[in-house]
Coordinates of C-alpha atoms and ligand atoms in Angstrom, one line a residue:
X201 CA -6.4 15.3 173.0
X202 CA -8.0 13.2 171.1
X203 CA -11.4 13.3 169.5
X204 CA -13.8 11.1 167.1
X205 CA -14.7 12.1 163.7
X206 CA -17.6 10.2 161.6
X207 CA -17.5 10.2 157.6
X208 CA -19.3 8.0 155.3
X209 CA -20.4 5.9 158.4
X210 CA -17.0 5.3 159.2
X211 CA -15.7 6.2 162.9
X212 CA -12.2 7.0 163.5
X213 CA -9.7 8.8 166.0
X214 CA -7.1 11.7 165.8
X215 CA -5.0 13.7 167.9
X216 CA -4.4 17.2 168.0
X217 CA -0.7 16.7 168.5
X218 CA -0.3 15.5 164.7
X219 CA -2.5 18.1 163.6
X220 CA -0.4 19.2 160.8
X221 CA -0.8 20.2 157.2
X222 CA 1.6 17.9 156.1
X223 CA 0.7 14.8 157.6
X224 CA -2.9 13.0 157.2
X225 CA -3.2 10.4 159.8
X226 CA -6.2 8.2 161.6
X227 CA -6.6 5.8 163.9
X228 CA -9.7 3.1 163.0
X229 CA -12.2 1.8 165.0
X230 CA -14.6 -1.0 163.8
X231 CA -17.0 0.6 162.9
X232 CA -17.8 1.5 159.0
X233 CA -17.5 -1.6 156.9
X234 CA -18.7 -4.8 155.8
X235 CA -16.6 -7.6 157.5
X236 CA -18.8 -10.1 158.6
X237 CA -18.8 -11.6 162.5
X238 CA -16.1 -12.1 164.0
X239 CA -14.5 -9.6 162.7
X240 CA -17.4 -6.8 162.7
X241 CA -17.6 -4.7 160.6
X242 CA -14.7 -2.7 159.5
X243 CA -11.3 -4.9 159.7
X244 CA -8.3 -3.7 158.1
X245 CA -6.7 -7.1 158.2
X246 CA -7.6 -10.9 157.6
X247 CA -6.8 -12.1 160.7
X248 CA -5.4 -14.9 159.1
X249 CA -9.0 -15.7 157.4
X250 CA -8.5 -15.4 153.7
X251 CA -11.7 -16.1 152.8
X252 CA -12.9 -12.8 154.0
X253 CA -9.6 -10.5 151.7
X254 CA -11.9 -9.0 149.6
X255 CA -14.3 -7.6 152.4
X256 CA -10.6 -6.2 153.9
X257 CA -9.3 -4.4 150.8
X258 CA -12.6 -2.8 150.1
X259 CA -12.9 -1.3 154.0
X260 CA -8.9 -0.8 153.0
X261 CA -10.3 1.6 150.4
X262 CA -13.1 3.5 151.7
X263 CA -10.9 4.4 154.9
X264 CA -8.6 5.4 152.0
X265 CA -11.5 7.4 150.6
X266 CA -12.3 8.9 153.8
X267 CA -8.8 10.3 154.1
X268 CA -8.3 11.1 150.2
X269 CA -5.1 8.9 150.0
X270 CA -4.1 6.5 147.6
X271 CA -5.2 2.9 148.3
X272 CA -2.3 1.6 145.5
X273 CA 0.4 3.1 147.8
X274 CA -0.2 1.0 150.8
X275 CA 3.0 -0.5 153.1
X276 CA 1.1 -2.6 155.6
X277 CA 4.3 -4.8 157.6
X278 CA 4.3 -8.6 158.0
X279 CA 4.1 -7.9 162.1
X280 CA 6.2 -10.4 163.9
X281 CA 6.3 -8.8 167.9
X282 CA 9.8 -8.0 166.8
X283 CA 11.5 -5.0 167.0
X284 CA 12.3 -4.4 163.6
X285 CA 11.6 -1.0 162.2
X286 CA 12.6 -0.2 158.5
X287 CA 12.8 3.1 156.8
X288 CA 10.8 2.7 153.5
X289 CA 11.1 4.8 150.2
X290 CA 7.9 2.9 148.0
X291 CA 5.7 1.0 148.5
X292 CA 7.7 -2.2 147.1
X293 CA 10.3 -2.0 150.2
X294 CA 10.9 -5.0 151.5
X295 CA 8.2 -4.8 155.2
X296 CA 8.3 -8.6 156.1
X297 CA 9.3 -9.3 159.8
X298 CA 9.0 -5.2 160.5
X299 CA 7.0 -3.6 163.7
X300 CA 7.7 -0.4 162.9
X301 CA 7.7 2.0 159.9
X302 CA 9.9 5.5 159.2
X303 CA 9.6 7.1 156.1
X304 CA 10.4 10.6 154.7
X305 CA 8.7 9.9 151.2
X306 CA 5.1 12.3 150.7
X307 CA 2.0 10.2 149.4
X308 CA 3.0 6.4 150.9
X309 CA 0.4 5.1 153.2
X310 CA 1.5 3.1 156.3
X311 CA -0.7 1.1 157.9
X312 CA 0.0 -1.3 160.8
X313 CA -2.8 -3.3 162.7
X314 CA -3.7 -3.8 165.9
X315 CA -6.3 -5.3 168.5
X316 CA -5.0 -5.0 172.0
X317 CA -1.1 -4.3 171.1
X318 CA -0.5 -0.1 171.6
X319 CA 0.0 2.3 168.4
X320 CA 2.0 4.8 168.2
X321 CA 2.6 7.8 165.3
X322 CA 5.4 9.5 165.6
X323 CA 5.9 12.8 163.2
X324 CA 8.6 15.5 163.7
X325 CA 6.9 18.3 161.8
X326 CA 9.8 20.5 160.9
X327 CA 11.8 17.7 159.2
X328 CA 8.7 16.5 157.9
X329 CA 9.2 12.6 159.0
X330 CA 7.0 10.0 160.2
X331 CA 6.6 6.6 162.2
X332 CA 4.3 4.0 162.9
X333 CA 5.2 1.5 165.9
X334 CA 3.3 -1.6 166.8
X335 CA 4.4 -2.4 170.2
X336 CA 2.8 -5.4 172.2
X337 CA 5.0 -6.8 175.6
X338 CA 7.5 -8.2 173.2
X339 CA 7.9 -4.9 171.4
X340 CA 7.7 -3.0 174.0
X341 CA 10.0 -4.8 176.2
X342 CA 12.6 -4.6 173.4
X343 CA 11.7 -0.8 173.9
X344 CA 11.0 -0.3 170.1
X345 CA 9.5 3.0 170.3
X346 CA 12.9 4.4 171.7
X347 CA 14.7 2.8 168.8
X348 CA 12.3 4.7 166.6
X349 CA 13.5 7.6 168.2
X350 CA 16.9 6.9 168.0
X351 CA 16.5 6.4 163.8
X352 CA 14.5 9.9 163.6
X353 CA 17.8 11.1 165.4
X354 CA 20.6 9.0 163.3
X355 CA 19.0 8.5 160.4
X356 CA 17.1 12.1 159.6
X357 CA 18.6 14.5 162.3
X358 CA 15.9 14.6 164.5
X359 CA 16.0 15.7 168.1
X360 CA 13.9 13.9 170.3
X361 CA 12.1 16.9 171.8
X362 CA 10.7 18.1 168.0
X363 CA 9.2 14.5 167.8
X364 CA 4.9 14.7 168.6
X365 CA 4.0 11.3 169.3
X366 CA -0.1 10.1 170.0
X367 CA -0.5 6.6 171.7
X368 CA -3.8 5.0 170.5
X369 CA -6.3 2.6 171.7
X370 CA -4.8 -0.5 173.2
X371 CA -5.5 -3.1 176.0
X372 CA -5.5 -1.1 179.6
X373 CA -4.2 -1.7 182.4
X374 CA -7.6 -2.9 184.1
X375 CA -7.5 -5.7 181.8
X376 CA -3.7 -6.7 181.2
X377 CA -2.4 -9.4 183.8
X378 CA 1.3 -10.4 183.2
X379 CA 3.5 -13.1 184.8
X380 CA 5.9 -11.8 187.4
X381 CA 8.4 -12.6 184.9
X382 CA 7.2 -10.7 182.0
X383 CA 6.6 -8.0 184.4
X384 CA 10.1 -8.5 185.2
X385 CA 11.2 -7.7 182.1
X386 CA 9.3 -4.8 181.1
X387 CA 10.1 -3.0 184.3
X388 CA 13.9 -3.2 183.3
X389 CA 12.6 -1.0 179.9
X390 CA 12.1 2.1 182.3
X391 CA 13.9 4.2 185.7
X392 CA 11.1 5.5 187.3
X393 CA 7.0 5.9 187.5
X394 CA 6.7 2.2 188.0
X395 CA 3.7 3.0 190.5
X396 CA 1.9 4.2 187.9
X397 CA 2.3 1.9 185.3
X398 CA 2.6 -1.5 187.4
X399 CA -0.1 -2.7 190.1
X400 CA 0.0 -5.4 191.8
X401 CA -3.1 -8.3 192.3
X402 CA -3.8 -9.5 195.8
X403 CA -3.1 -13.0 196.4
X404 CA -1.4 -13.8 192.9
X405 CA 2.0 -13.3 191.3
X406 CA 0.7 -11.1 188.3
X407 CA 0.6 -7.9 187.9
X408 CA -1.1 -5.5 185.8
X409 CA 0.4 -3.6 183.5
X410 CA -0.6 -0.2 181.4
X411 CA 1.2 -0.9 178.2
X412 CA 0.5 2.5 176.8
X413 CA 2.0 4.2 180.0
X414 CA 5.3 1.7 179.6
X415 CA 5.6 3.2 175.9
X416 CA 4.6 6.6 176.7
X417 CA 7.6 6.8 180.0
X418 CA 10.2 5.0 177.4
X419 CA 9.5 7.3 175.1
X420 CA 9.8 10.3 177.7
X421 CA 13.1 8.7 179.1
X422 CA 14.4 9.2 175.2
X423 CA 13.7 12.7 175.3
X424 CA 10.1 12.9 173.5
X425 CA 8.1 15.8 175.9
X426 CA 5.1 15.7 173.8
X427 CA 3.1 12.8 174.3
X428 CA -1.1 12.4 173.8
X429 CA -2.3 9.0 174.6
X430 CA -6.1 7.7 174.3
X431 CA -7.2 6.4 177.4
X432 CA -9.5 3.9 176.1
X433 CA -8.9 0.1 176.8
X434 CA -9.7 -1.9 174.0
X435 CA -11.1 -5.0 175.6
X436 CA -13.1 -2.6 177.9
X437 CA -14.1 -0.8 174.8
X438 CA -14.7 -4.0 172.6
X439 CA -17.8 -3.0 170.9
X440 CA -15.4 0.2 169.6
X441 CA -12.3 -1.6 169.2
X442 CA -11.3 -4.8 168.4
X443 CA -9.7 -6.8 171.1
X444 CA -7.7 -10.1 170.9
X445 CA -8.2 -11.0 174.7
X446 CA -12.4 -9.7 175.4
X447 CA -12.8 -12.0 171.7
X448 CA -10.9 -14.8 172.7
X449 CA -8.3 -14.3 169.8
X450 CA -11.4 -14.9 167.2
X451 CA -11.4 -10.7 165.8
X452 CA -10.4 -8.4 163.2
X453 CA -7.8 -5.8 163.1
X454 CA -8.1 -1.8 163.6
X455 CA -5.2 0.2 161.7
X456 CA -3.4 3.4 162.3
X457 CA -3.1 4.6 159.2
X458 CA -0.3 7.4 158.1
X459 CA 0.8 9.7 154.5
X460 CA 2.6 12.6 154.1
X461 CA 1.4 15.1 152.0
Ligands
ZN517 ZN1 -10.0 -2.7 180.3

């Protein structure tokens, strides 16, 4: 389950599933800082406006603040829609062209960003490893968040069903139209529950898609059993969330944000 806490203004989700005393993790809404309009009030990233970078790094550090980690040990990717994941050991790793984050190393702080695309935190508790995913249709149709689970099991011994994994806030089904050919290819990622996660549209070739369902059956057809995802649809939920599609690509980003302790 998932539940809202509020600390020095700032407004940010967790799930139970990664309750654990080793890992800190959040994910962000927009609510709690000081970016002005569009991206209001508490981006984690530019958005590509550089003008507004110091506004970013000091919501970077109160939602640092907030969780009592250390802002000057940051990894936040160069997100490309690719399926790159890389395994970091500092914070001077090279994270350019990388979707997705595994690390092993206590006090690092991942952070990936999002608006619309689905987050995912992976943690196996007993090895004490971590990952952050960013999957969008590209990502997802390359089915990163199984590759992630295939490096917690080749790279760090993992089995898949000791891996907790929370899906966050992302775009929903109700407001994701795809081509028939991008529906296509995401329906190849998976062998079953399509009903659920694909719906078609009267009188058009589109189809709607629940992204967070796709990641959350991928991730169940690699072995993962225990799986919390957020129901909340971002551009339903726009005055929570940011959301690429309800702002017409003009909005900040929210983070899910990651250390071991
Ligand atoms: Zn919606």
């Amino acid at each position: 389950m998932f539940y809202t806490v509020e600390k020095s203004g700032v407004k940010y989700l967790k799930s139970d599933i990664l309750e654990h005393d080793n890992l800190i993790h959040a994910f962000s809404s927009r609510i709690g800082g000081n970016t002005p309009v569009p991206l209001n009030s508490f981006s984690l990233g530019t958005a590509g406006m550089m003008e507004l970078k110091n506004h970013i790094e000091n919501n970077r550090k109160k939602i640092c603040d907030v969780l009592e980690i250390d802002y000057s040990k940051i990894i936040n990717p160069e997100q490309k829609h690719t399926d790159n994941i890389k395994i970091v050991k500092t914070q001077y790793d090279n994270v350019s062209n990388t979707d997705g984050i595994i690390t092993s190393e206590k006090g690092l702080v991942i952070l990936l960003l999002f608006a619309d695309c689905v987050p995912i935190i992976l943690y196996a508790p007993k090895e004490k490893v971590l990952g952050v995913i960013h999957a969008g249709w590209r990502g997802t149709a390359k089915k990163i968040a199984g590759k992630a689970i295939s490096l917690f099991e080749s790279e760090f011994n993992v089995s898949p069903n000791s891996v907790k994994v929370a899906i966050g806030a992302a775009i929903g089904q109700c407001c994701y139209p795809v081509s028939a050919e991008i529906y296509l290819e995401l329906k190849n990622t998976i062998i079953s529950n399509y009903d659920n996660i694909f719906r078609n549209i009267e009188d058009s070739d589109k189809v709607k898609v629940d992204l967070k369902m796709l990641n959350s059956q991928q991730l169940q057809e690699s072995g993962v059993q225990e799986i919390d995802i957020l129901k909340d649809c971002t551009s339903c939920n726009n005055s929570l969330f940011y959301s690429y599609r309800a702002d017409n690509g003009q909005t900040g980003r929210h983070g899910a944000i990651v250390s071991l302790r």
